[in-house]
Structures are given as structure tokens and as C-alpha cells.
XYZ file of C-alpha atoms in Angstrom:
332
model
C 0.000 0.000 0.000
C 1.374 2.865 -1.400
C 0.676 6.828 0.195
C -1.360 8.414 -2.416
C 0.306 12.086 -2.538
C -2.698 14.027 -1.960
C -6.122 13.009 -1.238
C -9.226 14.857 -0.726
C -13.206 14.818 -0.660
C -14.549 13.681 -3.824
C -17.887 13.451 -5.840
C -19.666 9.964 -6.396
C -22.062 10.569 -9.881
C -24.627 8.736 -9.699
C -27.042 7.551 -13.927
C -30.208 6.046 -13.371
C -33.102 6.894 -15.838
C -35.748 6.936 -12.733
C -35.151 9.966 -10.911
C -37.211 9.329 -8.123
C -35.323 6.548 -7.767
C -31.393 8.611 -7.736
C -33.352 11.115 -4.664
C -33.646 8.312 -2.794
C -30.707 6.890 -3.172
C -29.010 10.161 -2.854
C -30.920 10.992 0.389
C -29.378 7.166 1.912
C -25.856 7.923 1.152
C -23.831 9.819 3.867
C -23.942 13.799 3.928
C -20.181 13.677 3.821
C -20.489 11.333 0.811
C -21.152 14.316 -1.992
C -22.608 12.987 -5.113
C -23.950 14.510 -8.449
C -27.150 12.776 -9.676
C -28.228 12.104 -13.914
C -31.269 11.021 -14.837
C -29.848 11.747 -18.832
C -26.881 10.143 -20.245
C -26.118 12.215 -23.017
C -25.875 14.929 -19.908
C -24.056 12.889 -17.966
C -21.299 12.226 -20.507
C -21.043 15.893 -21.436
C -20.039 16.631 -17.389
C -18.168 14.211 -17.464
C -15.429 15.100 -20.288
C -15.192 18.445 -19.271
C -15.192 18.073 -15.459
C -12.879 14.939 -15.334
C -8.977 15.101 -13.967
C -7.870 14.680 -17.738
C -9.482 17.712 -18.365
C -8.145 19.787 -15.390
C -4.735 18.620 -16.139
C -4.737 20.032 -19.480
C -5.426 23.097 -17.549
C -2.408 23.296 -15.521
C -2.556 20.285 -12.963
C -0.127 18.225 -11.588
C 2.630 17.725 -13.672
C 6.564 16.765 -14.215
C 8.821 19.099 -16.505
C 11.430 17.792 -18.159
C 15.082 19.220 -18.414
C 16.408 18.009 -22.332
C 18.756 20.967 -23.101
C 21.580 19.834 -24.659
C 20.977 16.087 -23.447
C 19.758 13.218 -25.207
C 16.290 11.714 -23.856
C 17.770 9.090 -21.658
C 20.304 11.436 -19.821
C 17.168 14.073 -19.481
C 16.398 15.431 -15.934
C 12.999 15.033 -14.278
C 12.171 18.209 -12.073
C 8.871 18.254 -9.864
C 7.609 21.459 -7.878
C 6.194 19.595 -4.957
C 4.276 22.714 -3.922
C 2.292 22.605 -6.736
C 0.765 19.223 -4.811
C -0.421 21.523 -2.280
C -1.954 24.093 -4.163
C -4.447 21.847 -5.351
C -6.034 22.759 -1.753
C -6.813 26.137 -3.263
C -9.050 25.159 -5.457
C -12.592 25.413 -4.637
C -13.408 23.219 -7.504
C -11.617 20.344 -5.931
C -14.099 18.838 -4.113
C -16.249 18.298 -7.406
C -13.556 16.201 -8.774
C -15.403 12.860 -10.059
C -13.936 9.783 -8.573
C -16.686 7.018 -8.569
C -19.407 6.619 -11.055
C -22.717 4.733 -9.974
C -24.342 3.742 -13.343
C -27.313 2.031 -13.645
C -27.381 -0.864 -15.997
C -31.178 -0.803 -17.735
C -31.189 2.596 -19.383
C -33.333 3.660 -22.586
C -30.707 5.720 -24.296
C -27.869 3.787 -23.235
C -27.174 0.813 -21.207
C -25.185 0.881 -18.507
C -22.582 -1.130 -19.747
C -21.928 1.407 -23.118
C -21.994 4.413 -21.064
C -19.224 2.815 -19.350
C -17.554 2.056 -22.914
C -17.910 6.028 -23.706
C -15.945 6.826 -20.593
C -13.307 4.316 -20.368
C -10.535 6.690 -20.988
C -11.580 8.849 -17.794
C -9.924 8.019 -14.636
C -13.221 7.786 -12.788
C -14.026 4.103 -10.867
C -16.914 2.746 -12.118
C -19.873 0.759 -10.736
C -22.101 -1.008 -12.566
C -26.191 -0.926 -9.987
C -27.754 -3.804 -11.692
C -30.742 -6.357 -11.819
C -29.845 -9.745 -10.589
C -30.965 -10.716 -14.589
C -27.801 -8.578 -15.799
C -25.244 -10.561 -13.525
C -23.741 -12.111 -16.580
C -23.628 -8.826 -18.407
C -21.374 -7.059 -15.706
C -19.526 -9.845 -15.064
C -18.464 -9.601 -18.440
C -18.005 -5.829 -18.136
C -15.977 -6.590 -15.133
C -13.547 -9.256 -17.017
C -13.501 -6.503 -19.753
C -12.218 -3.688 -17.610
C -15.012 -1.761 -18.088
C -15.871 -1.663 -14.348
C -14.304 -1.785 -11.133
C -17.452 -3.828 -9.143
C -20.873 -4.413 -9.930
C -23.666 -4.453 -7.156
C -26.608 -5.978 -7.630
C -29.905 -3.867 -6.241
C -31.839 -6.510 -5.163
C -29.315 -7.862 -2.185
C -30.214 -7.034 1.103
C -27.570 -5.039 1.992
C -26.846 -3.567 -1.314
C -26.737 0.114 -0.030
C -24.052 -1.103 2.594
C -22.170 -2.600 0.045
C -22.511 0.010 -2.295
C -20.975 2.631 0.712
C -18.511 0.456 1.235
C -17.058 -0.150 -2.642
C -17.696 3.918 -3.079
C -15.265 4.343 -0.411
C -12.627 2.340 -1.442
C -12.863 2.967 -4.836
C -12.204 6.964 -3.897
C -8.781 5.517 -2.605
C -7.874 3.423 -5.316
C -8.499 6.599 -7.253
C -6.026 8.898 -5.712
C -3.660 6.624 -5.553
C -4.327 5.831 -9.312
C -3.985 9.489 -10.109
C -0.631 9.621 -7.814
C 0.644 7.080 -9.268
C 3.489 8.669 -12.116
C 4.407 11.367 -9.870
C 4.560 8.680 -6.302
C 7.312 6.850 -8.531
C 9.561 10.203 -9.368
C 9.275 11.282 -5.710
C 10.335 8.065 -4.323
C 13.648 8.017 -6.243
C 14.466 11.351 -6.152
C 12.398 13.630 -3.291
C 10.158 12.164 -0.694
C 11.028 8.345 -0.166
C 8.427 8.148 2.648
C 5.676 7.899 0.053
C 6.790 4.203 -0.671
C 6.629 2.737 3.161
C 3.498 1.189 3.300
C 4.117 2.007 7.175
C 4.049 5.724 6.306
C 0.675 5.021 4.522
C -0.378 3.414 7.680
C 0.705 6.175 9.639
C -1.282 9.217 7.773
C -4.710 6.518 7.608
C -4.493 6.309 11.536
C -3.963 10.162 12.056
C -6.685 10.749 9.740
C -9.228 8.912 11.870
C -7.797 10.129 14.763
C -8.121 13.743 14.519
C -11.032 13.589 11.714
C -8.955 15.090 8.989
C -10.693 15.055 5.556
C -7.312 16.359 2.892
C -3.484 15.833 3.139
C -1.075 16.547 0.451
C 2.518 15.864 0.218
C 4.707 19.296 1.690
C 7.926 20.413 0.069
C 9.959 22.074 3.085
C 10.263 20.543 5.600
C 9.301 17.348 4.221
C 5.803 15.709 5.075
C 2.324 15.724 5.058
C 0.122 18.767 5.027
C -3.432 17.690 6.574
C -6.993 19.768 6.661
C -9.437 18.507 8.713
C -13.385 19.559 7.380
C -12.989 23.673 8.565
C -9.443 23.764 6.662
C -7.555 23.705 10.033
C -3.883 22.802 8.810
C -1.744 20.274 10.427
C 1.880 19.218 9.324
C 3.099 15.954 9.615
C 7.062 16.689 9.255
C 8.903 13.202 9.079
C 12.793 13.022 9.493
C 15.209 10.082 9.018
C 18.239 9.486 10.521
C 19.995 11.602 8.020
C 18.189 14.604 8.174
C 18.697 14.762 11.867
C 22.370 14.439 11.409
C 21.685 17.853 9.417
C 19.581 19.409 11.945
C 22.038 18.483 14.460
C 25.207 19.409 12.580
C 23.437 22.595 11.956
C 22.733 23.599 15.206
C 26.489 22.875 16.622
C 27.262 25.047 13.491
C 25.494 27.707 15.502
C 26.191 26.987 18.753
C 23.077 25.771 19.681
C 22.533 24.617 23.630
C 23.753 21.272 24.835
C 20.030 20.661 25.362
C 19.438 20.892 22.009
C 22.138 19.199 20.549
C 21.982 16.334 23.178
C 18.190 15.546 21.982
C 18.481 16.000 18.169
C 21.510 13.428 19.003
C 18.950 11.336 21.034
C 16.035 11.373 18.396
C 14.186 13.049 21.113
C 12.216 15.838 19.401
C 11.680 16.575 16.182
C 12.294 20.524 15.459
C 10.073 23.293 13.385
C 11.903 26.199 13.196
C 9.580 28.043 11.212
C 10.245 32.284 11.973
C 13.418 30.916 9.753
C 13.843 29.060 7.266
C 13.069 25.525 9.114
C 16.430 24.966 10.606
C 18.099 26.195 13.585
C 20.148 29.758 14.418
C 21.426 31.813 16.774
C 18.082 33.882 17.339
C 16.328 30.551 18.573
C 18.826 30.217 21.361
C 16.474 30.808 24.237
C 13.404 29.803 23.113
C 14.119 26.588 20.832
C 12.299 24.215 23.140
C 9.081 26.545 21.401
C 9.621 24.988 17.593
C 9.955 21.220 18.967
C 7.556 18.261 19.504
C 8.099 15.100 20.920
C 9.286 12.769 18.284
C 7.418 9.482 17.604
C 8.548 6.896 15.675
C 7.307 4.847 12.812
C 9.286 2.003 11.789
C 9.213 0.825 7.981
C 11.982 0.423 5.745
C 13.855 2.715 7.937
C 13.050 4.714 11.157
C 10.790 7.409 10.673
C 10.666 10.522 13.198
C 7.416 12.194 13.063
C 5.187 14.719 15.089
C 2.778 17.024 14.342
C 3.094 20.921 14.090
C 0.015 23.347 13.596
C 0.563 24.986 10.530
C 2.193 28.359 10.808
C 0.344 31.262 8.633
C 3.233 32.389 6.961
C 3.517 28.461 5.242
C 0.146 28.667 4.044
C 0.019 29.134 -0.033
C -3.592 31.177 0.322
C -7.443 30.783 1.321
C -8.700 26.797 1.453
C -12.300 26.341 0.792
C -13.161 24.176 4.015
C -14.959 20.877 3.405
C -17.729 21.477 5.792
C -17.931 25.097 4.243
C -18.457 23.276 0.851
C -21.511 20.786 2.212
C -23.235 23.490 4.039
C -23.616 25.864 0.456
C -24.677 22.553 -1.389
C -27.160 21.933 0.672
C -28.034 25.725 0.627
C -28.216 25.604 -3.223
């Protein structure tokens, strides 16, 4: 399990010809569970292309630039501006990003199974809501690649299940759409995002302290998290040798024997953020302010980690919060 390198709220779209039918299934799926509801295909589709991730990035969305000058392809250089991870936050739009698509299988236009043809080049997870007479049809679908999971509406529990597959599908999204850029920064920037115990780590402080976003942070290295009113939290995670550095670079600057004796001990972990991160002479007297216990996660190597609130002077501009978001849906 790989750390997807941002994550947010998404939207679940959800085809059925009856539209009395999509209000109530609308109404039984969690608040927090935003969703977008089509009763028209040919409407559906058009959202669709021009609201999906392949159309944003055209627009200027997460990307890698490559350095060729006077180099032949292989000996090119791969350069990625990890802050532009975090300025997806700054979008307002981001939370109508479609992830999961709930498509109904009997429709008169369309069945459920070509709509899913027409959008098999968007990066959207797809289920397929059918009629315990169409299992063979989705099956098929599902051998095809055409869907992700097909629910049938007549189980019992098929609104459980259907909460269930929405949510992990949302994951397997993100990390989908991580998934070029999570290789590049594990070779050259941010190994973390490789340690399946670092994904571990961010999943049980997500539940813990109900954050809904994180994104991968350039400086200092870690995880940037929101939780629904767009209070940040950072996540800064050192290794071994970037504590040598914060040590060496403290002795550098005379720091106290305090200091230096508990960067040596992996004691705290150290934000000094009225700088630029690192330690100097001005923090003499106050340095125990810009340090947190460290914790440690073990994966492939020792990871120390603690959490920091979020200085102003990091953040990149005004977040839309989640909770913001559901309250002027359900306003609209």
C-alpha cells in the first residue's frame, strides 16, 4: 500500500433513468459522501469530459517538466515542484472532482454497460447498480475492464455494500492518479511515500483527529493535513539523516547542549519556522518553542514524526473548508 500524494473529498455521480429513484438513493448515502445525480446520459457524458482530472490537467494540474537541453532523452532530468501538490487545496473546484461513477445498468438511451464504454478513458471508478438478470452482463463488463465492481440492487444489503465499494474505490483513485508522480518522488524527493508504514501512519492520524485532505509538503518534508474547517496540520517526518543535518546545523550555531543532546537522542523533532526551518542563533532561548516530541514509525527505515500546527506564513492562500463546501450545497 502505497501513500497516495494528496487526497481529498470527492464526488460519487450517480445515472439512473428513474429519478425518483437517484433522490432516494441520494438521500441514503452519507452527507459527507457528496454525489452529483443524472437522470440523462447524453448529460451525464457531457459533465463528465469536461469536469474529469484529464481535463483539469490540461489546464495546468499536476505535472513533471522535463530538463532536455543539450541532453539526449535518456540522460534528461525530471524536475517536480512539490508545492504545486499543495496548491491543489486552493481550489474550490476540488471537491467536485469525479472519482466514482454509480451507473445504472437498464437505461433507454444507453445501457449501462456502453456508457461505461464512452468513458473508459476517464480516470473515474466505475460501478455497474444492476438487476440480478444482468449478472452475466457485468460480469463480463468486469472481465472486460469496463468496471471496477458491480452491485446488484436486489441484495439485502446492497446500499451497505454500495458505501462500502464507493469508499474504497475513492482511494484506489487517488492513488491511481498519484501514481506517475509517487514513482519520481520516491527516487528522487520524498522516499516516505513508498513505506506502506508511512501510509499506515497518515490513515491512523486521519481517523484520529477527523482530517478530511493531506497533500505531500515540500519544506520541511511531510504531510500537510486539513481537517473539514481547513484547520492545517503538518506531519514533518525526518530520518536518521536529516537529523544528522539538523544536528550538525545547530552545533554550526552553537546551539545549547540541550538541544544538541536531543536532536543526538532522536528526542524531538524541530520546526523552526520564523526561519527558514532549521536552527540559528536567534532561537537560542526559546528553541524548546519549535519542537515536539518525536514518535517513531518504523518501515523500511526509522521514521521521526510529530505534528506541528501549521504556521500562517507556510500557508500558499485561502482553502475552501470541506464542511464550508456541504453546508452551500445543501443551501443551493
Amino acid at each position: 500500500m502505497h501513500l497516495p500524494i494528496y487526497q481529498h473529498p470527492s464526488l460519487t455521480v450517480l445515472i439512473d433513468d428513474s429519478a425518483t429513484f437517484l433522490r432516494s438513493l441520494a438521500f441514503q448515502l452519507p452527507a459527507s459522501m457528496t454525489n452529483l445525480v443524472f437522470d440523462d446520459t447524453d448529460a451525464a457524458l457531457t459533465w463528465l469530459r469536461a469536469a474529469s482530472p484529464v481535463a483539469s490537467m490540461r489546464q495546468g494540474g499536476l505535472r513533471a517538466s522535463f530538463d532536455t537541453y543539450g541532453r539526449p532523452p535518456e540522460q534528461c532530468n525530471v524536475a517536480i515542484d512539490i508545492e504545486q501538490i499543495c496548491r491543489t487545496s486552493l481550489s474550490p473546484q476540488r471537491f467536485m472532482t469525479p472519482s466514482v461513477l454509480v451507473i445504472d445498468y437498464s437505461m433507454p438511451q444507453m445501457n449501462g454497460v456502453e456508457f461505461c464504454q464512452a468513458v473508459r478513458h476517464l480516470p473515474c471508478k466505475k460501478i455497474l447498480f444492476t438487476g440480478a438478470a444482468d449478472e452475466k452482463v457485468a460480469v463480463d463488463a468486469f472481465n472486460r475492464g469496463l468496471i471496477d465492481r458491480y452491485i446488484k440492487k436486489s441484495d439485502d444489503d446492497a446500499l451497505d455494500t454500495l458505501e462500502a465499494e464507493i469508499l474504497t474505490l475513492q482511494d484506489a483513485f487517488f492513488a491511481d492518479q498519484s501514481d506517475t508522480l509517487h514513482t519520481l518522488l520516491a527516487v528522487h524527493h520524498s522516499t516516505f511515500v513508498s513505506d506502506p508504514a508511512l501510509a499506515a501512519l497518515v490513515n491512523q492520524l486521519r481517523d484520529r483527529h477527523g482530517f478530511v485532505e493531506h497533500y505531500l509538503f515540500p519544506s520541511p518534508a511531510g504531510i500537510l493535513f486539513y481537517d473539514s474547517e481547513a484547520r492545517p496540520s503538518l506531519l514533518i517526518i525526518e530520518t536518521d539523516a536529516s537529523m544528522d543535518s539538523h544536528y550538525e546545523v545547530a552545533r554550526d550555531n552553537d546551539a545549547p547542549p540541550e538541544l544538541l543532546g536531543a536532536l543526538q537522542e532522536r528526542c524531538i523533532v524541530p520546526f523552526f519556522h520564523d526561519g527558514d526551518g532549521m536552527y540559528a542563533g536567534a532561537f537560542r532561548r526559546d528553541w524548546h518553542r519549535y519542537c515536539e516530541a518525536a514518535r517513531i514509525c518504523q518501515g523500511r527505515q526509522n521514521y521521526y514524526w510529530a505534528l506541528f500546527a501549521l504556521p500562517p506564513s507556510y500557508m500558499l492562500g485561502p482553502v475552501l473548508p470541506f464542511a464550508q463546501f456541504l453546508r452551500e450545497r445543501q443551501n443551493v
